[in-house]
Amino acid sequence: MNDLAMRLAALDPEVGAALRAVGHFDALLAARAGLQDVVRGAAELAGCAARYVDHERGLVVRAQPDGVLAAGSAATDPGWVRTGVEGTGGELLLERPGPAGTRDAVVLERAAAAVGTVLDRTRRGRPGADPASVEVVLDPAATPADRQAAAHRLGLTGPARAVALADGRWAVVCGGEPAPAGVRCGTGPAVPVEELPGSAELAALALRLTAEGTAEDPGPREVHADDVATVLALVRAVDDAPPLPDVRALQGAAAAGPWVLTTLDAVATTGSQRDAARALHLHHSTLQDRLQHAEQMLGWGVRDPAGRLRLQLALHLHRAARSGVGGRQGADRR
């Protein structure tokens, strides 16, 4: 895309710039960028200030040509070039008079589509939640005033938690509220509104420790960061390293059949081997046969406390390593 844009720019700078805009917003969406990132991108590509305005909610996100967020009001010059953002009631504007040239028209069209995608991604995270406000309250680049205004629109009057959903959406719940029911998610700690971006970062890490909860992918569908703080620190520490030997051994054993992970997960998460056998609907002697075979493939025993802890950590790191979900998620949280 960049090579083509450079070749076209030699023939027609406007067309080349327009093509770069297409690639830029596609990359932002692939990286799960947020609302403010999209507005910043529009301003940088257009070479003038840009803003997203939702008059109904009193929401304004404005960026300077250098991409720095700046204060702005909902009042706009009627001569500025603009386009509506479908499904939001808001509009995206470039702060210069029209008519829009090729570059500005493409920047507006692609940025508006990106804004719509970002807000739709968040829309159903919490019943009644305003997706634009959720994006702002979790964005570490948001100004304190913008974050507080977004929190007020969401009805957040005390500590709140960020919730990362497996489909890429986000929710914000009050400290004592449960996460959205029936969905795979990671939940961050309850924190004051100004610390919600940090809660979102931990929620994204917690999401990586979840599983579908099926025979093929056993494990918890919801993980609270508060419950696994030490494990999250370990995930961060090994993220850029090659898979650890225990994780490689677990992955190799899992290739022998779906029963391996199901059996090992039951042993790791129940109070005793008899409890594990009941959870698996197996006779105790059958479980012992399975464990003996699994231990041979792993290279260590899992029936003593040290081996069980080793297994628990390997399962956590296995899920984190193979997880493609997560968002602000390194994701996403720019």
XYZ file of N, CA and C in Angstrom, residues 126 155-156 159 161 163 172-180 187 222 224:
54
model
N -22.178 -2.861 27.809
C -22.967 -2.712 29.029
C -24.318 -2.152 28.635
N -22.702 7.485 34.310
C -23.276 7.314 35.629
C -22.310 6.723 36.639
N -21.014 6.916 36.432
C -20.004 6.375 37.350
C -19.766 7.388 38.463
N -15.786 4.055 42.527
C -14.859 3.134 41.863
C -15.570 2.300 40.805
N -14.860 -0.695 37.315
C -13.984 -1.707 36.730
C -14.092 -1.670 35.212
N -13.919 -3.895 31.828
C -14.148 -5.294 31.467
C -13.804 -5.469 29.991
N -17.711 -0.966 31.100
C -17.293 -0.371 32.363
C -18.435 -0.595 33.342
N -18.129 -1.197 34.483
C -19.162 -1.463 35.474
C -18.757 -0.834 36.796
N -19.750 -0.443 37.577
C -19.462 0.074 38.912
C -18.784 -1.002 39.736
N -18.019 -0.590 40.738
C -17.159 -1.506 41.480
C -17.834 -2.762 41.976
N -19.091 -2.659 42.417
C -19.774 -3.820 42.967
C -20.610 -4.596 41.971
N -20.696 -4.121 40.727
C -21.515 -4.793 39.724
C -20.776 -5.975 39.112
N -21.518 -7.010 38.699
C -20.869 -8.114 37.981
C -20.559 -7.723 36.552
N -19.687 -8.490 35.913
C -19.407 -8.293 34.491
C -20.633 -8.720 33.677
N -20.738 -8.281 32.413
C -21.854 -8.721 31.576
C -21.978 -10.239 31.585
N -11.788 -9.065 33.807
C -12.271 -7.933 34.594
C -11.124 -7.302 35.359
N -14.364 -16.429 32.655
C -14.184 -15.097 33.242
C -13.039 -15.145 34.240
N -10.844 -12.564 36.940
C -10.707 -11.268 37.599
C -9.220 -10.998 37.853
